[in-house]
Short mmCIF file of C-alpha atoms in Angstrom, two decimals:
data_model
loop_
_atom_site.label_atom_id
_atom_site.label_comp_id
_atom_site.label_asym_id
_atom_site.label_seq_id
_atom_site.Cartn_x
_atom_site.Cartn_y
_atom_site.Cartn_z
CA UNK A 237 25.18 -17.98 -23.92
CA UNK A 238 21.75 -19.49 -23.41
CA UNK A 239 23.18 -20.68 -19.40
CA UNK A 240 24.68 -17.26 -19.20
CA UNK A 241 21.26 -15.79 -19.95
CA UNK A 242 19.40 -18.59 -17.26
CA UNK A 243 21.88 -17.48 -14.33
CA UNK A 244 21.29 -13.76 -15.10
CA UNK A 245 17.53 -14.23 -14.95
CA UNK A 246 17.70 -16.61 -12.09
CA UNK A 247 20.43 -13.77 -10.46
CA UNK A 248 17.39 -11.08 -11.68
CA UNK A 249 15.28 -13.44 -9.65
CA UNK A 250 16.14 -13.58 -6.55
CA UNK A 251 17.36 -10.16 -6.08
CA UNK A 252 13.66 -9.37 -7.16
CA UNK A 253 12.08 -11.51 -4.50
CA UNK A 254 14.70 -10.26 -2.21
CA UNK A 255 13.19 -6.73 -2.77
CA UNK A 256 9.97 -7.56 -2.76
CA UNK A 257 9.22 -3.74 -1.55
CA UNK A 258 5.79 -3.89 0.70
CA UNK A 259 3.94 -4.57 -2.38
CA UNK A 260 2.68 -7.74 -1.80
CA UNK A 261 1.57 -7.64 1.78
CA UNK A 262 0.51 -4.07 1.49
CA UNK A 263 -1.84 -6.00 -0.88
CA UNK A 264 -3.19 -8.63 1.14
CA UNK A 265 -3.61 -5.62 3.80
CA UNK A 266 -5.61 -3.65 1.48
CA UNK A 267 -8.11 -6.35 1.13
CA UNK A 268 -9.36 -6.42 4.23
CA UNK A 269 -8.65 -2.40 5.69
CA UNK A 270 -9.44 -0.73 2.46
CA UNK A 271 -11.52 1.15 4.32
CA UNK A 272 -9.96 3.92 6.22
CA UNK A 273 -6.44 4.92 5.80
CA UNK A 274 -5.54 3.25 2.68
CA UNK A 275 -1.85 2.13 3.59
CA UNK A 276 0.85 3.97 1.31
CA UNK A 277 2.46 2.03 -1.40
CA UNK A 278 5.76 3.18 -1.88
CA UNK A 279 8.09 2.73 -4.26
CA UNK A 280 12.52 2.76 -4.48
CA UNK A 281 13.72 5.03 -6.47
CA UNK A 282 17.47 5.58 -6.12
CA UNK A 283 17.63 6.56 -9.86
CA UNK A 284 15.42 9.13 -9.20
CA UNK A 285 18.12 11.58 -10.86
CA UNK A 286 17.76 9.52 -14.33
CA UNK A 287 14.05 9.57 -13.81
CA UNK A 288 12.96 12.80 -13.15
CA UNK A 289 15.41 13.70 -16.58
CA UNK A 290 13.59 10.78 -18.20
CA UNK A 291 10.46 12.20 -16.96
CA UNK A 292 11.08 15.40 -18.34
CA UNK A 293 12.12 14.39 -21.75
CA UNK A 294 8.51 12.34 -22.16
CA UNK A 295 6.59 15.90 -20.71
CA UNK A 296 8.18 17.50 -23.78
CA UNK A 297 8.12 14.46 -26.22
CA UNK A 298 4.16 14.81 -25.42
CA UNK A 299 3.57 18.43 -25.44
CA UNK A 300 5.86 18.77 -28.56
CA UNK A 301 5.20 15.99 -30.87
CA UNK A 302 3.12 13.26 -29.66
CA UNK A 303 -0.32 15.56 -28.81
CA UNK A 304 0.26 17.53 -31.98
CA UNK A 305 0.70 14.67 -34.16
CA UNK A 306 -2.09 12.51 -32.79
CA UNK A 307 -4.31 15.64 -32.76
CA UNK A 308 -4.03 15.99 -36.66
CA UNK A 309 -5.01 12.50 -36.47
CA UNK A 310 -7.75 12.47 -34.49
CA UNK A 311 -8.66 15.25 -37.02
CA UNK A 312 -8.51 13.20 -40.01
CA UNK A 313 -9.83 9.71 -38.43
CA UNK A 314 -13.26 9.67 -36.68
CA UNK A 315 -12.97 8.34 -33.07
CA UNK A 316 -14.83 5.50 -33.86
CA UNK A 317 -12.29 4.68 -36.55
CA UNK A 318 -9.18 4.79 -34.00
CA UNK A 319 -11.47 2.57 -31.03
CA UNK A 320 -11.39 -0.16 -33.87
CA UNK A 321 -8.17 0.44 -34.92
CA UNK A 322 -6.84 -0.33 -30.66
CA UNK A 323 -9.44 -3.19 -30.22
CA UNK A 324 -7.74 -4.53 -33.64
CA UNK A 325 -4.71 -4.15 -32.37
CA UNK A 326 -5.56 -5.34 -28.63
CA UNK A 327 -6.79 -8.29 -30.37
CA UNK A 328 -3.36 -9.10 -31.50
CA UNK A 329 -1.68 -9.32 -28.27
CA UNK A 330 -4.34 -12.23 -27.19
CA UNK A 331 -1.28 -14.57 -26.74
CA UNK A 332 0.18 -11.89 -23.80
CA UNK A 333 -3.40 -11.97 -22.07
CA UNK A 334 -3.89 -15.64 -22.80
CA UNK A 335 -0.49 -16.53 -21.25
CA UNK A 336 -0.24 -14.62 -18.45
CA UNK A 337 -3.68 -15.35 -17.18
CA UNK A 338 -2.66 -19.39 -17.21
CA UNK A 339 0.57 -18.45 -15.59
CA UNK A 340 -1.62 -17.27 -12.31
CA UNK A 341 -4.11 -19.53 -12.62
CA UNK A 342 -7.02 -17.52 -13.69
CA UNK A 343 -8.35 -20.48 -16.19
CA UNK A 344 -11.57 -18.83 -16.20
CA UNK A 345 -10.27 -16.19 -17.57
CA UNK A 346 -8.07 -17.66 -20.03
CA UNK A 347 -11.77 -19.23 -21.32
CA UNK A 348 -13.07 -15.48 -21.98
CA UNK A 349 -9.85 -14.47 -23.47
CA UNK A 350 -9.93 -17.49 -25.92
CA UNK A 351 -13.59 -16.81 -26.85
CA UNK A 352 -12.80 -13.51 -27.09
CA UNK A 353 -9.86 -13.88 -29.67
CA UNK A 354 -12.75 -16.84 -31.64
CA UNK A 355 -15.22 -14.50 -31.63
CA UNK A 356 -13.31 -11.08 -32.09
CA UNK A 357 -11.30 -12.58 -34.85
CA UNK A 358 -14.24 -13.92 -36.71
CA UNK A 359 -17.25 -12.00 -35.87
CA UNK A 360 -15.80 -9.05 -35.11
CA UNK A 361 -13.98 -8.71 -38.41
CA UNK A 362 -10.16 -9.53 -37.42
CA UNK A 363 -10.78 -7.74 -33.76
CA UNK A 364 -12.17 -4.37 -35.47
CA UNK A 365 -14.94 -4.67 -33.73
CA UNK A 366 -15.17 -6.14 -29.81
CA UNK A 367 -18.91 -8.06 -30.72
CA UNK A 368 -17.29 -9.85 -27.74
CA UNK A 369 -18.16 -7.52 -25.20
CA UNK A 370 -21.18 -6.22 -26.69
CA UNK A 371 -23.23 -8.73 -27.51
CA UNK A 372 -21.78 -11.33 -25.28
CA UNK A 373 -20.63 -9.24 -22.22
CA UNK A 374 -17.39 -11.21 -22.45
CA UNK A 375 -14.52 -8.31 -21.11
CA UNK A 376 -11.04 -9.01 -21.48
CA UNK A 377 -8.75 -9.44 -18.59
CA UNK A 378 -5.28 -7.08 -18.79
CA UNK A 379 -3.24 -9.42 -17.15
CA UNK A 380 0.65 -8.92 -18.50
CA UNK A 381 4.01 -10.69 -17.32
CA UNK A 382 4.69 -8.29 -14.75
CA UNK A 383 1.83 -8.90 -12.81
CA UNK A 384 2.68 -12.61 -13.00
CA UNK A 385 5.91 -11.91 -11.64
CA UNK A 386 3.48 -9.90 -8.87
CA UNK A 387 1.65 -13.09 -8.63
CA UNK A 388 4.75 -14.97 -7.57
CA UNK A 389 5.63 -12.50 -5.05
CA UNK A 390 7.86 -10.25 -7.13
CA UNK A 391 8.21 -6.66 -5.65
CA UNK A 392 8.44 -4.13 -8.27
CA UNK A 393 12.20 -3.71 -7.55
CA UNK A 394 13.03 -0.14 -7.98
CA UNK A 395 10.78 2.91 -10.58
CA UNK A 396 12.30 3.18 -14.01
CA UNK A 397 11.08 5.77 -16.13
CA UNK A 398 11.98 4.66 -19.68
CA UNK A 399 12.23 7.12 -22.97
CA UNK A 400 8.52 7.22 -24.71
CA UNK A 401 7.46 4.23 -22.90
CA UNK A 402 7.06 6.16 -19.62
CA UNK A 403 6.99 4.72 -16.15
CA UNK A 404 8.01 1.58 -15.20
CA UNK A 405 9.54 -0.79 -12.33
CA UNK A 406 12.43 -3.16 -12.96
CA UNK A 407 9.77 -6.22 -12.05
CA UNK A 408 7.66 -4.49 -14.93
CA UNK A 409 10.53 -3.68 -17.41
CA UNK A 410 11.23 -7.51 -17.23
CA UNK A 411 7.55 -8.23 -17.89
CA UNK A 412 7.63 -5.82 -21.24
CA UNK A 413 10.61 -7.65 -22.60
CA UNK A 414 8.96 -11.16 -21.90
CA UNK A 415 5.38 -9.83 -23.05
CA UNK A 416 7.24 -8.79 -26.32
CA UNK A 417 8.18 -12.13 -26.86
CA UNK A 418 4.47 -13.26 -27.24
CA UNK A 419 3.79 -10.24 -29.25
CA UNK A 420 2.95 -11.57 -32.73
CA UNK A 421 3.84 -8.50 -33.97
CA UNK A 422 7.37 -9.13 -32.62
CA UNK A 423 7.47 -12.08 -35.39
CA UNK A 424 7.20 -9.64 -38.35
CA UNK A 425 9.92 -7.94 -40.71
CA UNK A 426 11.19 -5.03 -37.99
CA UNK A 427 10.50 -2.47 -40.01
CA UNK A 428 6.62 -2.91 -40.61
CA UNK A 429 6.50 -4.23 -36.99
CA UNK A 430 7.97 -0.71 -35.81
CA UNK A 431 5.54 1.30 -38.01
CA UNK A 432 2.21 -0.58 -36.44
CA UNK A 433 3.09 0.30 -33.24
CA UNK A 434 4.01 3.90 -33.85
CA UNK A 435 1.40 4.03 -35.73
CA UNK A 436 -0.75 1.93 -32.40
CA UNK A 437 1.29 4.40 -30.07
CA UNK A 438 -0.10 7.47 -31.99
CA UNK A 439 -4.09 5.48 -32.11
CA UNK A 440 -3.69 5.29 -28.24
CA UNK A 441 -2.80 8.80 -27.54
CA UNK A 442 -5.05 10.23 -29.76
CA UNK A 443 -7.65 8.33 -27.65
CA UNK A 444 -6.11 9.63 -24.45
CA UNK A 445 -5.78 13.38 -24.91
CA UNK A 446 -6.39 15.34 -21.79
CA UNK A 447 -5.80 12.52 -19.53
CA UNK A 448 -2.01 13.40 -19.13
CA UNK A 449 -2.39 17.34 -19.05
CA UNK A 450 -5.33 16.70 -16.28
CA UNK A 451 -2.46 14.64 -14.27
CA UNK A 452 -0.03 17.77 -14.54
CA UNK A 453 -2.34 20.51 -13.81
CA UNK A 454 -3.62 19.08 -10.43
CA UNK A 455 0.28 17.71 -9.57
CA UNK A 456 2.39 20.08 -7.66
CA UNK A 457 5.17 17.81 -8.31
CA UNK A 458 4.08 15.75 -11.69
CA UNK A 459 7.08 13.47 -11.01
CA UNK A 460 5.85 11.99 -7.97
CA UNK A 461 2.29 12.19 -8.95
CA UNK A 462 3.25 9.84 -12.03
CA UNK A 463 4.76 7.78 -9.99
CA UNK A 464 2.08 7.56 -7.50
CA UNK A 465 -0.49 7.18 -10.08
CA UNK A 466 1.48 4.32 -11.54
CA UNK A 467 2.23 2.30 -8.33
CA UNK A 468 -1.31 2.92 -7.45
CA UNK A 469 -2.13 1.20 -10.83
CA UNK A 470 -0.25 -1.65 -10.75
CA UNK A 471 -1.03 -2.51 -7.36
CA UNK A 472 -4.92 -2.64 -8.58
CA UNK A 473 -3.74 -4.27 -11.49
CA UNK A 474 -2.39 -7.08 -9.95
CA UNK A 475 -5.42 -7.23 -7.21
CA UNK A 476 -7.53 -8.19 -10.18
CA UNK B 178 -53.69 13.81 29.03
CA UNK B 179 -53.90 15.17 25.43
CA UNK B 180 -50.72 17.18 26.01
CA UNK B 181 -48.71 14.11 27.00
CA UNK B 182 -50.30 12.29 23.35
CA UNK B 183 -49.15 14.79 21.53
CA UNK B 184 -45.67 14.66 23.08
CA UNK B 185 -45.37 10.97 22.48
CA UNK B 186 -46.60 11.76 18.79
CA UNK B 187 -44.18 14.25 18.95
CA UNK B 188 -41.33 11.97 19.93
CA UNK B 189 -42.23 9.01 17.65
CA UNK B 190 -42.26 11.52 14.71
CA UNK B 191 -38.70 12.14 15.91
CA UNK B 192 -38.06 8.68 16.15
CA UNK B 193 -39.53 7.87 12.57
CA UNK B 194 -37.47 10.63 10.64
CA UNK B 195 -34.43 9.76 12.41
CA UNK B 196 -35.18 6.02 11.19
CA UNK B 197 -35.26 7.27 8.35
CA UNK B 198 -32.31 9.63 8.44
CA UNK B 199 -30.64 6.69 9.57
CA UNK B 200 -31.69 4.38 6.64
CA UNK B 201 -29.33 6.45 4.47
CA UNK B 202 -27.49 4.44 2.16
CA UNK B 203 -23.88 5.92 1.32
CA UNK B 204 -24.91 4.84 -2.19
CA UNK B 205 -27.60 6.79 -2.04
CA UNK B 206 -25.50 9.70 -0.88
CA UNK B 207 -23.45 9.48 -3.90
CA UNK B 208 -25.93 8.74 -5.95
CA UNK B 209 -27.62 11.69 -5.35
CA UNK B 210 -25.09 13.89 -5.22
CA UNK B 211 -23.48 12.51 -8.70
CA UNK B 212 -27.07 13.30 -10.09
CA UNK B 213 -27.28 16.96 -8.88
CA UNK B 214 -24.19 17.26 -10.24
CA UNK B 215 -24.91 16.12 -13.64
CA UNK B 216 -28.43 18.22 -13.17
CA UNK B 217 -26.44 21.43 -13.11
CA UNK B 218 -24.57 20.14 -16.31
CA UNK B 219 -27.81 19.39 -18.34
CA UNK B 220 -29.46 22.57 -16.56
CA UNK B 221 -30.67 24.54 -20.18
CA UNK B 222 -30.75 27.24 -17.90
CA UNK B 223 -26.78 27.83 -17.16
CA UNK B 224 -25.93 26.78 -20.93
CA UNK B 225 -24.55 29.09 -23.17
CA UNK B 226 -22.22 32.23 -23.26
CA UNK B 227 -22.12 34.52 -20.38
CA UNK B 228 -23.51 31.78 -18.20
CA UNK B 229 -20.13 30.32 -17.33
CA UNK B 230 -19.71 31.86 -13.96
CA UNK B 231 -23.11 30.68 -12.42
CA UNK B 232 -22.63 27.50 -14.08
CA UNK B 233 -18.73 27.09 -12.41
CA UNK B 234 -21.10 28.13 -9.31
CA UNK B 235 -23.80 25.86 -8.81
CA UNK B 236 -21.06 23.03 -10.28
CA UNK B 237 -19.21 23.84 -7.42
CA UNK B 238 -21.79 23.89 -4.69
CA UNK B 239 -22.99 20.42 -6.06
CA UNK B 240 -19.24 19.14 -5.54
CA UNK B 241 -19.12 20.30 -2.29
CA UNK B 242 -22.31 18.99 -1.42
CA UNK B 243 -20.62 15.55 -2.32
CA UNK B 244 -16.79 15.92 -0.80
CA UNK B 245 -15.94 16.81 2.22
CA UNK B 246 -12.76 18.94 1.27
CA UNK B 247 -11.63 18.78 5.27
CA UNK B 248 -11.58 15.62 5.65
CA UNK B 249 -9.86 15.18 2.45
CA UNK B 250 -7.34 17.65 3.46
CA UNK B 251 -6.79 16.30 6.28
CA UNK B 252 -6.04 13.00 5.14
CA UNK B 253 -3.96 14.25 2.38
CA UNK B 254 -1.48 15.87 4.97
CA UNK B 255 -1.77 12.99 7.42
CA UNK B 256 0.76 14.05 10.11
CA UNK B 257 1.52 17.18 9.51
CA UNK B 258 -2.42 18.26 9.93
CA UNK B 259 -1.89 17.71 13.80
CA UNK B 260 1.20 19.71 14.18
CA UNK B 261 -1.47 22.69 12.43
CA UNK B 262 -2.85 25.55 14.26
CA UNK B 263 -6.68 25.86 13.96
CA UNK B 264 -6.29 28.60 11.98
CA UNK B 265 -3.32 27.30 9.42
CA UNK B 266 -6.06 24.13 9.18
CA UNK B 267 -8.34 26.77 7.79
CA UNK B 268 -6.00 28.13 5.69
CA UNK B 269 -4.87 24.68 4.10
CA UNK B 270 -8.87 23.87 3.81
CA UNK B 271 -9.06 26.41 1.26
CA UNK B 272 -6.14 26.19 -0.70
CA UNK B 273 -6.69 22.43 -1.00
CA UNK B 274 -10.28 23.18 -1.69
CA UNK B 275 -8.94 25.68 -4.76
CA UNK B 276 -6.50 23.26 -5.63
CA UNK B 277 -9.29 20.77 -6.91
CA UNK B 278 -12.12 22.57 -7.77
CA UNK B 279 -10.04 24.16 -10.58
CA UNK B 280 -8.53 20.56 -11.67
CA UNK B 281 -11.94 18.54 -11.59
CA UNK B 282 -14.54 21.45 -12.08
CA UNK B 283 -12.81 21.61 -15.73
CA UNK B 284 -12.85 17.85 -15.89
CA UNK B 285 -16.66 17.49 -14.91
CA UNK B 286 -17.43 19.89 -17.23
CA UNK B 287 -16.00 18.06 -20.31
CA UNK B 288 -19.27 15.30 -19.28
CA UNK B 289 -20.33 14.00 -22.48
CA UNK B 290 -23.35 12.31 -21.01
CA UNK B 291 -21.03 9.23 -19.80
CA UNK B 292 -22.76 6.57 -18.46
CA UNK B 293 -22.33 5.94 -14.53
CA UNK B 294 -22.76 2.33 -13.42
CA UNK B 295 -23.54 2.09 -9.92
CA UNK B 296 -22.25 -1.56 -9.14
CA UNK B 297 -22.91 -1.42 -5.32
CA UNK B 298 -20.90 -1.08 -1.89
CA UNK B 299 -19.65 -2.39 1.35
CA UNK B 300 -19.89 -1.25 4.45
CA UNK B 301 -17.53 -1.65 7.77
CA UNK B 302 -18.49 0.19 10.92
CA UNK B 303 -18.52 4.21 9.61
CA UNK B 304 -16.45 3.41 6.21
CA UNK B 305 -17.72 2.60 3.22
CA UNK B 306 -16.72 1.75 -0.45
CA UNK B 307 -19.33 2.72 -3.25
CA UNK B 308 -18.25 0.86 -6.23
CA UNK B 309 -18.82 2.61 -9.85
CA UNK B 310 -17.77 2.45 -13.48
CA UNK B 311 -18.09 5.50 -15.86
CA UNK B 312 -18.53 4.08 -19.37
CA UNK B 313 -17.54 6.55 -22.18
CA UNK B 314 -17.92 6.98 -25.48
CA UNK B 315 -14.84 5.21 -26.50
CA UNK B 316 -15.93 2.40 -25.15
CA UNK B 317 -13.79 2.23 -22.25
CA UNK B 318 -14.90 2.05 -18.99
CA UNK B 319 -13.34 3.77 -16.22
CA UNK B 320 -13.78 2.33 -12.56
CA UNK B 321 -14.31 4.86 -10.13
CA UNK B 322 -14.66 4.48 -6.03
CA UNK B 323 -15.77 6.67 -3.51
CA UNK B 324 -14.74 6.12 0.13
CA UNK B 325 -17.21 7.81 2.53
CA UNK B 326 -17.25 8.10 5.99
CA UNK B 327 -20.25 8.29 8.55
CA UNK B 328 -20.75 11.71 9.63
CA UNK B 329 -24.08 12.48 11.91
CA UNK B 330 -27.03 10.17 10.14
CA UNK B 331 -25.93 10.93 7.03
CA UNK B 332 -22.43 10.16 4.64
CA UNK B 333 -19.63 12.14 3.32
CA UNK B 334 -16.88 11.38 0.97
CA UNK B 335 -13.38 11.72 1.62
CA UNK B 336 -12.04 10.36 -1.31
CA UNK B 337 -12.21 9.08 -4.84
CA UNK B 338 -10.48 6.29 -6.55
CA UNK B 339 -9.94 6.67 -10.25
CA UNK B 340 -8.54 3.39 -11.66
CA UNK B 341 -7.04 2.30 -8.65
CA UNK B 342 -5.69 5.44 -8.08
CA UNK B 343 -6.79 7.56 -4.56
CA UNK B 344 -6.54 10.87 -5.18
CA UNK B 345 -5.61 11.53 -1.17
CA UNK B 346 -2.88 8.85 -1.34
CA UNK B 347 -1.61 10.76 -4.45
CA UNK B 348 -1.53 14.07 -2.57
CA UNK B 349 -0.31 12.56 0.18
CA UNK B 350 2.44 11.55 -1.61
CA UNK B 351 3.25 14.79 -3.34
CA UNK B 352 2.64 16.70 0.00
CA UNK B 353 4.85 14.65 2.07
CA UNK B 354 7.70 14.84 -0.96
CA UNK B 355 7.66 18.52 -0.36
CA UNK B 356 7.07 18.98 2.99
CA UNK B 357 10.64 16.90 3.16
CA UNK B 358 12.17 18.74 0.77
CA UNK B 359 11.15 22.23 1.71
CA UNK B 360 8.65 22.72 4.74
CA UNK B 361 4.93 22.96 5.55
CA UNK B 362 5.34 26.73 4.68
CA UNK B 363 6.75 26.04 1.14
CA UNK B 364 4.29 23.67 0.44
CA UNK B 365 1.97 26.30 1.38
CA UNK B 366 3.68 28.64 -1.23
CA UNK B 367 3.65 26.26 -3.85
CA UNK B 368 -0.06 25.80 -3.34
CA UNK B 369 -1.02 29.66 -3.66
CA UNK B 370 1.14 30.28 -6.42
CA UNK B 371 -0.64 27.15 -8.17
CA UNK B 372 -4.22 28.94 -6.75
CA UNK B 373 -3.55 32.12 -8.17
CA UNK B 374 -2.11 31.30 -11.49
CA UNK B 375 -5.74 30.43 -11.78
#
């Protein structure tokens, strides 16, 4: 099973690097020509069929239940109550910043990440509050697996659009499943695991309303705007 | 002899302003033209009911003092702006130029006195990247980049990069989707319809 599991991800691999879409070099372009015509990052999509349907299904998941609910929420819980309650549980998944930041070398930023977790954790009242970043200017790095796949030269494959978790690539889907692995929260009985991060799901819209709707109402086609939006993203993502 | 001093004082005057003109900083461009912006927002003046339609004015003469809606147009339809008539360029011009000012006018006016972080920019030739972060009140802190482009002595911007994201490159995208689906003259429709459903 386990050498099963090695050849598919080794398979996964090299098909991966095989892609490797114009991501990478686009990149290294944009460095240096930022300036002018900022060179289009593209991205496959030969599911596009799936997607769009996929896309669909989150428009109305959002409209329907995820903006109401998180509105009464953000009705009963002041907004400074829900920053704490993402910074708490950003706090928890120091082990996917810590790791990823080693795996492309950014030790210096591994350092703040650490003190950040010391200092978040204790100070800061179990990461409730980021003293981190306001008394010590310390800011956290986002780095995730799926920019250390980007690191390594990893195109993003092809664009997924998954079910409430919203757009992805297959180089980032891959990420998700290996950043869930250093999730602590991924450790816990499934059920209470699955309630925090509805519950953290919920937190994070209600802290987001009006970003999504802004997307939509300037998009003549939302679908490829998303898409844009998120290969645009990424790509900064992994610049940093 | 006192006609030809005052023509050389006349010429270095010329000389001086132009300096100066020159000296322009696209920082400064944006800088300023963030500020009149938020100016009209704090203005006591266009506050309150009734006001909203001199308010969504000035807001929108302070934007366009900022972007240059042409040149974003014309970046955002990349190839197909050469195969335009003068007159479809127009056209386009303004229906891009409706396009976003009733997206972002509603967006600047939800400002809730965010901070803007001006942390500098770099210059090649006649492009240049202002760098800025808007920090909000939850804490987050959103960067923001304007690309500008040298126009006479002065600056204009011809794009802005929220996150990473360009919002050109982003209507590019969605422009060139259609174009290849439909045609120029259904992305056209799609773009009045949009206009007028106001």
């Amino acid at each position: 099973m386990a050498r099963k599991l090695l050849l598919l991800a080794v398979v996964v691999s090299i098909v991966l690097f095989q892609f490797r879409v114009n991501l990478v070099s686009a990149q290294d372009n944009n460095k240096e020509s930022g300036f002018e015509e900022t060179e289009e990052l593209t991205i496959a999509d030969p599911i596009e069929p799936w997607n769009r349907l996929m896309f669909q299904f989150n428009d109305r998941l959002y409209f329907w239940v995820v903006k109401p609910v998180a509105k009464a929420y953000s009705f009963v819980l002041p907004q400074d109550d829900r920053v704490a309650i993402r910074n708490f549980l950003d706090n928890l998944l120091f082990p996917v910043r810590f790791v990823n930041c080693i795996l492309q070398g950014k030790l210096k930023a591994a350092g703040n990440e650490l003190l950040r977790f010391g200092i978040n954790t204790t100070a800061g009242v179990f990461g409730f509050d980021d003293v981190a970043k306001k008394e010590f200017d310390l800011k956290g790095s986002k780095e995730d697996l799926g920019q250390s796949l980007a690191h390594y030269g990893a195109g993003h494959g092809f664009y997924i659009v998954w079910p409430v978790l919203g757009p992805s690539s297959l180089r980032d889907t891959i990420g998700l499943v290996g950043d869930y692995l250093l999730d602590p929260l991924s450790y816990i009985e499934l059920k209470t695991s699955l309630a925090i991060r509805t519950g953290g799901y919920v937190n994070s819209a209600s802290l987001h309303i009006g970003d999504y709707e802004d997307l939509v109402q300037g998009a003549l086609d939302p679908y490829i705007s998303l898409q844009d939006a998120y290969v645009q993203h990424r790509a900064k993502e992994v610049e940093k | 002899m006192k006609r030809r001093l005052t023509a050389l004082l006349v010429i270095a005057l010329v000389l001086v302003v132009q300096g100066f003109a020159q000296a322009s900083e696209p920082i400064e461009t944006v800088k300023t033209g963030v500020d009149r912006v938020i100016k009209v927002l704090k203005d006591p003046a266009l506050k309150g009911a009734g006001k909203e339609k001199q308010r969504k004015e000035a807001l929108r003469e302070a934007v366009s003092g900022i972007l240059d809606f042409r040149e974003m147009a014309k970046r955002s339809l990349a190839r197909q702006w050469r195969k335009l008539s003068d007159r479809q360029k127009d056209e386009f011009v303004e229906l891009y130029r409706g396009l976003l000012e009733r997206t972002y006018l509603k967006k600047i006016e939800a400002y809730q006195n965010e901070k803007i972080l001006y942390k500098g920019q770099r210059l090649r030739g006649k492009y240049a990247i202002v760098k800025t972060i808007v920090v909000t009140s939850k804490q987050t802190e959103i960067p923001v980049d304007y690309k500008l482009l040298k126009r006479g002595d002065g600056w204009i911007v011809y794009d802005v990069i929220i996150e990473g994201v360009s919002l050109v490159n982003n209507y590019r995208r969605q422009f060139k989707s259609i174009i290849r689906r439909s045609s120029y003259e259904g992305l056209v429709k799609i773009l009045r319809e949009k206009n007028e459903k106001g």
